Amino acid sequence: MSLPSVDDILATARVVALPMRERFRGITVREVMVFRGPAGWGEFGAFGEYDDPEAAWWLAAGIEAAWIGPPTPLRDSVAVNATVPAVPAADVPDILARYPGATTAKVKVAEPGDTLDDEIARVEAVRATIPNVRVDANGKWTVPQAITALHALGDLQYAEQPCATVEELAQVRAAVDTPIAADESIRRAEDPMRVVRADAADVAVVKVAPLGGMRRVLSLAADIPLDLVVSSALDSAVGMSAGIACAAALPDGSLACGLGTGTMFVRDIAAPFVPDDGRVTPRTVVPDEDAPAADPTRTRWWVDRLRRTHALLAAGHPASEWSQV
């Protein structure tokens, strides 16, 4: 299938600005562009700091969703984890109440202003309610900081991207009992298999949009000999539908996925995927007509970005192979 034109995409494109309940990843308003194709709606939502070559993977994923649609599911629901931002421990119960039935929680750590005592208190507050706890440092710890923190935080299902580089992950993994998960070292890497060769991780966290689409994630999953967790890239309900469809098509669905983050928005682009007994169900999403629109300046920024990243796909960027996977 050939790449749709920019005009085909822009014919239905909308840019929305979704306010968040708490700051997450430094963001208080999440902007994404959505567009409709013959198979449904797709999302282009690469974070603002990502350059065009990296953002092109996200566009490819949106095109796949809108022009090809989801893969064949193997299960009718997907277990999801609760996501706890870097909030005070006293606020944790209110966060967890958004994830009824969840038995796994991912807790953000290593945020600016956090101390190790803050992180211990946050994790303990989660552990009082949720049996399986993960932490995510987004690569912000040094190796010594990671080793110290993971010894102090106690029993964890895994620590996600404690340090920035593959070599650092391998050092931490060799020094602690906590299983290590690779996120950025897979989704932002030219060679996602390097973590495997370096013996640097026990778990691979994969995200549909940054990796170029549902089918590319499934292809990658077939090659990576690690436990797999499909997670959200702070997607709107449109992007989340692709993540959930991908997770439902994986052969192994034993680990809870990070696909419950729709509860983090004050207002989503459509009815969010709200966990029921700790699980979400795949479904088709159509954006609400009254979803909060981005202002004209930001809309122009996204349109310009779409044109640049589309040109990269048309010129043979690796993500342009989306239709061949």
GROMACS .gro file of C-alpha atoms in nm:
model
  325
    1MET     CA    1   0.000   0.000   0.000
    2SER     CA    2   0.136   0.341  -0.092
    3LEU     CA    3   0.190   0.629   0.147
    4PRO     CA    4  -0.115   0.859   0.162
    5SER     CA    5  -0.049   1.216   0.059
    6VAL     CA    6  -0.021   1.509   0.297
    7ASP     CA    7  -0.345   1.644   0.154
    8ASP     CA    8  -0.520   1.312   0.225
    9ILE     CA    9  -0.409   1.335   0.588
   10LEU     CA   10  -0.483   1.706   0.632
   11ALA     CA   11  -0.833   1.666   0.486
   12THR     CA   12  -0.955   1.533   0.822
   13ALA     CA   13  -0.672   1.635   1.058
   14ARG     CA   14  -0.744   1.802   1.390
   15VAL     CA   15  -0.503   1.915   1.662
   16VAL     CA   16  -0.629   1.882   2.017
   17ALA     CA   17  -0.493   2.010   2.349
   18LEU     CA   18  -0.584   1.778   2.637
   19PRO     CA   19  -0.541   1.918   2.991
   20MET     CA   20  -0.388   1.679   3.245
   21ARG     CA   21  -0.480   1.620   3.607
   22GLU     CA   22  -0.118   1.631   3.724
   23ARG     CA   23   0.207   1.728   3.558
   24PHE     CA   24   0.353   1.420   3.395
   25ARG     CA   25   0.680   1.404   3.206
   26GLY     CA   26   0.692   1.782   3.248
   27ILE     CA   27   0.364   1.820   3.056
   28THR     CA   28   0.041   1.979   3.176
   29VAL     CA   29  -0.136   1.987   2.838
   30ARG     CA   30  -0.096   1.703   2.588
   31GLU     CA   31  -0.117   1.803   2.223
   32VAL     CA   32  -0.175   1.550   1.945
   33MET     CA   33  -0.291   1.555   1.585
   34VAL     CA   34  -0.553   1.302   1.479
   35PHE     CA   35  -0.676   1.217   1.130
   36ARG     CA   36  -0.916   0.974   0.963
   37GLY     CA   37  -0.836   0.720   0.694
   38PRO     CA   38  -1.025   0.433   0.532
   39ALA     CA   39  -0.962   0.205   0.834
   40GLY     CA   40  -1.045   0.456   1.109
   41TRP     CA   41  -0.861   0.723   1.307
   42GLY     CA   42  -0.488   0.757   1.363
   43GLU     CA   43  -0.278   0.977   1.591
   44PHE     CA   44   0.044   1.174   1.541
   45GLY     CA   45   0.166   1.286   1.882
   46ALA     CA   46   0.546   1.285   1.898
   47PHE     CA   47   0.658   1.490   2.197
   48GLY     CA   48   0.764   1.844   2.113
   49GLU     CA   49   1.132   1.794   2.190
   50TYR     CA   50   1.168   1.505   1.943
   51ASP     CA   51   1.333   1.591   1.613
   52ASP     CA   52   1.171   1.518   1.277
   53PRO     CA   53   1.348   1.186   1.206
   54GLU     CA   54   1.227   1.049   1.539
   55ALA     CA   55   0.881   1.200   1.497
   56ALA     CA   56   0.848   1.024   1.159
   57TRP     CA   57   0.805   0.691   1.340
   58TRP     CA   58   0.504   0.835   1.522
   59LEU     CA   59   0.350   0.955   1.197
   60ALA     CA   60   0.398   0.612   1.043
   61ALA     CA   61   0.212   0.458   1.337
   62GLY     CA   62  -0.080   0.698   1.292
   63ILE     CA   63  -0.098   0.624   0.921
   64GLU     CA   64  -0.098   0.249   0.986
   65ALA     CA   65  -0.391   0.285   1.228
   66ALA     CA   66  -0.593   0.503   0.990
   67TRP     CA   67  -0.513   0.331   0.659
   68ILE     CA   68  -0.462  -0.036   0.757
   69GLY     CA   69  -0.626  -0.080   1.096
   70PRO     CA   70  -0.554  -0.315   1.387
   71PRO     CA   71  -0.406  -0.665   1.369
   72THR     CA   72  -0.609  -0.974   1.454
   73PRO     CA   73  -0.658  -0.997   1.832
   74LEU     CA   74  -0.569  -1.305   2.037
   75ARG     CA   75  -0.757  -1.196   2.352
   76ASP     CA   76  -1.060  -0.980   2.426
   77SER     CA   77  -0.910  -0.770   2.707
   78VAL     CA   78  -0.573  -0.649   2.832
   79ALA     CA   79  -0.449  -0.617   3.191
   80VAL     CA   80  -0.318  -0.267   3.268
   81ASN     CA   81  -0.112  -0.110   3.544
   82ALA     CA   82  -0.197   0.199   3.745
   83THR     CA   83   0.036   0.490   3.673
   84VAL     CA   84   0.142   0.704   3.968
   85PRO     CA   85   0.309   1.039   3.884
   86ALA     CA   86   0.569   1.197   4.111
   87VAL     CA   87   0.311   1.308   4.367
   88PRO     CA   88   0.338   1.326   4.745
   89ALA     CA   89   0.266   0.996   4.919
   90ALA     CA   90  -0.054   1.142   5.066
   91ASP     CA   91  -0.197   1.183   4.716
   92VAL     CA   92  -0.137   0.821   4.611
   93PRO     CA   93  -0.476   0.680   4.721
   94ASP     CA   94  -0.663   0.931   4.502
   95ILE     CA   95  -0.447   0.834   4.203
   96LEU     CA   96  -0.499   0.461   4.256
   97ALA     CA   97  -0.876   0.509   4.284
   98ARG     CA   98  -0.875   0.582   3.908
   99TYR     CA   99  -0.762   0.224   3.838
  100PRO     CA  100  -1.022  -0.006   3.995
  101GLY     CA  101  -0.907  -0.364   4.022
  102ALA     CA  102  -0.546  -0.295   3.922
  103THR     CA  103  -0.295  -0.534   4.077
  104THR     CA  104   0.012  -0.364   3.930
  105ALA     CA  105   0.127  -0.002   3.955
  106LYS     CA  106   0.408   0.190   3.786
  107VAL     CA  107   0.551   0.469   4.002
  108LYS     CA  108   0.745   0.760   3.857
  109VAL     CA  109   1.076   0.832   4.029
  110ALA     CA  110   1.383   1.049   3.966
  111GLU     CA  111   1.172   1.354   3.891
  112PRO     CA  112   1.316   1.705   3.951
  113GLY     CA  113   1.289   1.793   4.320
  114ASP     CA  114   1.241   1.430   4.426
  115THR     CA  115   1.450   1.291   4.709
  116LEU     CA  116   1.505   0.924   4.777
  117ASP     CA  117   1.292   0.960   5.090
  118ASP     CA  118   1.009   1.100   4.874
  119GLU     CA  119   1.038   0.803   4.641
  120ILE     CA  120   1.042   0.548   4.922
  121ALA     CA  121   0.732   0.708   5.076
  122ARG     CA  122   0.551   0.713   4.738
  123VAL     CA  123   0.634   0.349   4.666
  124GLU     CA  124   0.532   0.240   5.016
  125ALA     CA  125   0.201   0.422   4.979
  126VAL     CA  126   0.137   0.231   4.657
  127ARG     CA  127   0.254  -0.098   4.806
  128ALA     CA  128  -0.004  -0.060   5.084
  129THR     CA  129  -0.276  -0.114   4.820
  130ILE     CA  130  -0.118  -0.271   4.511
  131PRO     CA  131   0.080  -0.597   4.531
  132ASN     CA  132   0.300  -0.553   4.222
  133VAL     CA  133   0.501  -0.230   4.204
  134ARG     CA  134   0.726  -0.107   3.924
  135VAL     CA  135   0.927   0.214   3.915
  136ASP     CA  136   1.020   0.425   3.612
  137ALA     CA  137   1.315   0.666   3.620
  138ASN     CA  138   1.311   0.759   3.249
  139GLY     CA  139   1.690   0.720   3.241
  140LYS     CA  140   1.755   1.000   3.490
  141TRP     CA  141   1.962   0.816   3.750
  142THR     CA  142   2.336   0.766   3.738
  143VAL     CA  143   2.454   0.410   3.795
  144PRO     CA  144   2.541   0.474   4.165
  145GLN     CA  145   2.209   0.653   4.220
  146ALA     CA  146   2.017   0.368   4.060
  147ILE     CA  147   2.192   0.102   4.267
  148THR     CA  148   2.136   0.294   4.590
  149ALA     CA  149   1.771   0.366   4.511
  150LEU     CA  150   1.683   0.014   4.402
  151HIS     CA  151   1.836  -0.135   4.716
  152ALA     CA  152   1.634   0.115   4.923
  153LEU     CA  153   1.302   0.073   4.741
  154GLY     CA  154   1.269  -0.295   4.824
  155ASP     CA  155   1.090  -0.564   4.627
  156LEU     CA  156   0.990  -0.440   4.281
  157GLN     CA  157   0.846  -0.617   3.979
  158TYR     CA  158   1.104  -0.425   3.776
  159ALA     CA  159   1.278  -0.090   3.739
  160GLU     CA  160   1.211   0.075   3.405
  161GLN     CA  161   1.502   0.255   3.235
  162PRO     CA  162   1.690   0.344   3.555
  163CYS     CA  163   1.977   0.495   3.353
  164ALA     CA  164   2.011   0.644   3.008
  165THR     CA  165   2.245   0.411   2.821
  166VAL     CA  166   2.248   0.041   2.747
  167GLU     CA  167   2.590   0.007   2.910
  168GLU     CA  168   2.459   0.168   3.229
  169LEU     CA  169   2.155  -0.060   3.233
  170ALA     CA  170   2.388  -0.360   3.214
  171GLN     CA  171   2.595  -0.229   3.506
  172VAL     CA  172   2.288  -0.174   3.722
  173ARG     CA  173   2.141  -0.512   3.629
  174ALA     CA  174   2.462  -0.683   3.738
  175ALA     CA  175   2.459  -0.502   4.075
  176VAL     CA  176   2.098  -0.544   4.191
  177ASP     CA  177   1.838  -0.819   4.226
  178THR     CA  178   1.563  -0.601   4.080
  179PRO     CA  179   1.474  -0.697   3.720
  180ILE     CA  180   1.554  -0.421   3.472
  181ALA     CA  181   1.319  -0.302   3.196
  182ALA     CA  182   1.438  -0.113   2.889
  183ASP     CA  183   1.212   0.157   2.744
  184GLU     CA  184   1.400   0.447   2.584
  185SER     CA  185   1.688   0.210   2.505
  186ILE     CA  186   1.447   0.028   2.273
  187ARG     CA  187   1.204   0.285   2.141
  188ARG     CA  188   1.460   0.564   2.091
  189ALA     CA  189   1.740   0.341   1.966
  190GLU     CA  190   1.860   0.286   1.610
  191ASP     CA  191   1.921  -0.075   1.712
  192PRO     CA  192   1.656  -0.200   1.957
  193MET     CA  193   1.830  -0.539   1.982
  194ARG     CA  194   2.142  -0.392   2.144
  195VAL     CA  195   1.989  -0.429   2.491
  196VAL     CA  196   1.960  -0.801   2.428
  197ARG     CA  197   2.318  -0.842   2.309
  198ALA     CA  198   2.443  -0.642   2.609
  199ASP     CA  199   2.243  -0.856   2.854
  200ALA     CA  200   2.110  -0.525   2.986
  201ALA     CA  201   1.742  -0.598   3.053
  202ASP     CA  202   1.489  -0.857   3.163
  203VAL     CA  203   1.183  -0.679   3.022
  204ALA     CA  204   1.121  -0.480   2.705
  205VAL     CA  205   0.875  -0.190   2.728
  206VAL     CA  206   0.741  -0.118   2.380
  207LYS     CA  207   0.524   0.169   2.261
  208VAL     CA  208   0.334   0.161   1.936
  209ALA     CA  209   0.377   0.521   1.823
  210PRO     CA  210   0.753   0.566   1.885
  211LEU     CA  211   0.827   0.229   1.724
  212GLY     CA  212   0.635   0.298   1.405
  213GLY     CA  213   0.311   0.107   1.447
  214MET     CA  214   0.133  -0.201   1.575
  215ARG     CA  215   0.277  -0.443   1.322
  216ARG     CA  216   0.632  -0.328   1.377
  217VAL     CA  217   0.590  -0.385   1.752
  218LEU     CA  218   0.457  -0.736   1.685
  219SER     CA  219   0.750  -0.803   1.453
  220LEU     CA  220   0.993  -0.676   1.714
  221ALA     CA  221   0.824  -0.885   1.983
  222ALA     CA  222   0.888  -1.198   1.779
  223ASP     CA  223   1.262  -1.122   1.778
  224ILE     CA  224   1.321  -0.999   2.136
  225PRO     CA  225   1.373  -1.282   2.387
  226LEU     CA  226   1.249  -1.072   2.680
  227ASP     CA  227   0.920  -1.036   2.862
  228LEU     CA  228   0.718  -0.768   2.684
  229VAL     CA  229   0.503  -0.482   2.816
  230VAL     CA  230   0.311  -0.258   2.576
  231SER     CA  231   0.285   0.093   2.716
  232SER     CA  232   0.133   0.428   2.626
  233ALA     CA  233   0.325   0.731   2.505
  234LEU     CA  234   0.073   0.951   2.685
  235ASP     CA  235  -0.165   0.884   2.397
  236SER     CA  236  -0.514   1.019   2.357
  237ALA     CA  237  -0.795   0.763   2.331
  238VAL     CA  238  -0.724   0.740   1.956
  239GLY     CA  239  -0.361   0.646   2.006
  240MET     CA  240  -0.451   0.428   2.304
  241SER     CA  241  -0.682   0.220   2.086
  242ALA     CA  242  -0.381   0.123   1.873
  243GLY     CA  243  -0.175   0.032   2.180
  244ILE     CA  244  -0.452  -0.185   2.322
  245ALA     CA  245  -0.512  -0.352   1.985
  246CYS     CA  246  -0.141  -0.430   1.965
  247ALA     CA  247  -0.130  -0.572   2.320
  248ALA     CA  248  -0.437  -0.785   2.247
  249ALA     CA  249  -0.253  -0.934   1.947
  250LEU     CA  250   0.059  -1.039   2.142
  251PRO     CA  251   0.104  -1.412   2.205
  252ASP     CA  252   0.184  -1.352   2.576
  253GLY     CA  253  -0.033  -1.118   2.781
  254SER     CA  254   0.087  -1.216   3.128
  255LEU     CA  255   0.240  -0.881   3.234
  256ALA     CA  256   0.011  -0.583   3.288
  257CYS     CA  257   0.051  -0.317   3.021
  258GLY     CA  258   0.091   0.058   3.067
  259LEU     CA  259  -0.229   0.135   2.879
  260GLY     CA  260  -0.443   0.299   3.144
  261THR     CA  261  -0.306   0.652   3.118
  262GLY     CA  262  -0.627   0.796   2.974
  263THR     CA  263  -0.731   0.848   3.336
  264MET     CA  264  -0.457   1.112   3.360
  265PHE     CA  265  -0.646   1.357   3.137
  266VAL     CA  266  -0.904   1.601   3.267
  267ARG     CA  267  -1.065   1.561   2.926
  268ASP     CA  268  -0.969   1.307   2.661
  269ILE     CA  269  -1.042   1.330   2.289
  270ALA     CA  270  -1.319   1.070   2.335
  271ALA     CA  271  -1.440   0.843   2.613
  272PRO     CA  272  -1.115   0.721   2.775
  273PHE     CA  273  -1.022   0.358   2.827
  274VAL     CA  274  -1.107   0.320   3.195
  275PRO     CA  275  -0.991  -0.005   3.358
  276ASP     CA  276  -1.259  -0.244   3.475
  277ASP     CA  277  -1.128  -0.500   3.724
  278GLY     CA  278  -0.778  -0.401   3.615
  279ARG     CA  279  -0.839  -0.460   3.243
  280VAL     CA  280  -0.932  -0.263   2.931
  281THR     CA  281  -1.114  -0.386   2.621
  282PRO     CA  282  -1.017  -0.305   2.260
  283ARG     CA  283  -1.262  -0.082   2.076
  284THR     CA  284  -1.288   0.162   1.789
  285VAL     CA  285  -1.249   0.528   1.887
  286VAL     CA  286  -1.401   0.826   1.707
  287PRO     CA  287  -1.300   1.171   1.842
  288ASP     CA  288  -1.568   1.387   1.999
  289GLU     CA  289  -1.664   1.688   1.789
  290ASP     CA  290  -1.619   1.914   2.092
  291ALA     CA  291  -1.278   1.780   2.201
  292PRO     CA  292  -1.061   2.074   2.314
  293ALA     CA  293  -0.883   2.219   2.011
  294ALA     CA  294  -0.530   2.358   2.016
  295ASP     CA  295  -0.495   2.729   1.943
  296PRO     CA  296  -0.425   2.833   1.581
  297THR     CA  297  -0.054   2.892   1.641
  298ARG     CA  298  -0.005   2.544   1.778
  299THR     CA  299  -0.219   2.393   1.503
  300ARG     CA  300   0.006   2.554   1.240
  301TRP     CA  301   0.310   2.417   1.424
  302TRP     CA  302   0.169   2.064   1.400
  303VAL     CA  303   0.073   2.104   1.035
  304ASP     CA  304   0.426   2.219   0.951
  305ARG     CA  305   0.567   1.926   1.146
  306LEU     CA  306   0.339   1.686   0.963
  307ARG     CA  307   0.463   1.815   0.627
  308ARG     CA  308   0.828   1.775   0.728
  309THR     CA  309   0.792   1.427   0.873
  310HIS     CA  310   0.576   1.312   0.581
  311ALA     CA  311   0.851   1.429   0.345
  312LEU     CA  312   1.095   1.206   0.535
  313LEU     CA  313   0.867   0.905   0.493
  314ALA     CA  314   0.827   0.982   0.123
  315ALA     CA  315   1.207   1.003   0.088
  316GLY     CA  316   1.263   0.655   0.233
  317HIS     CA  317   1.295   0.705   0.611
  318PRO     CA  318   1.307   0.356   0.775
  319ALA     CA  319   0.957   0.410   0.914
  320SER     CA  320   0.829   0.428   0.556
  321GLU     CA  321   0.832   0.048   0.556
  322TRP     CA  322   0.518   0.060   0.777
  323SER     CA  323   0.299  -0.083   0.500
  324GLN     CA  324   0.533  -0.377   0.439
  325VAL     CA  325   0.547  -0.515   0.794
   0.00000   0.00000   0.00000
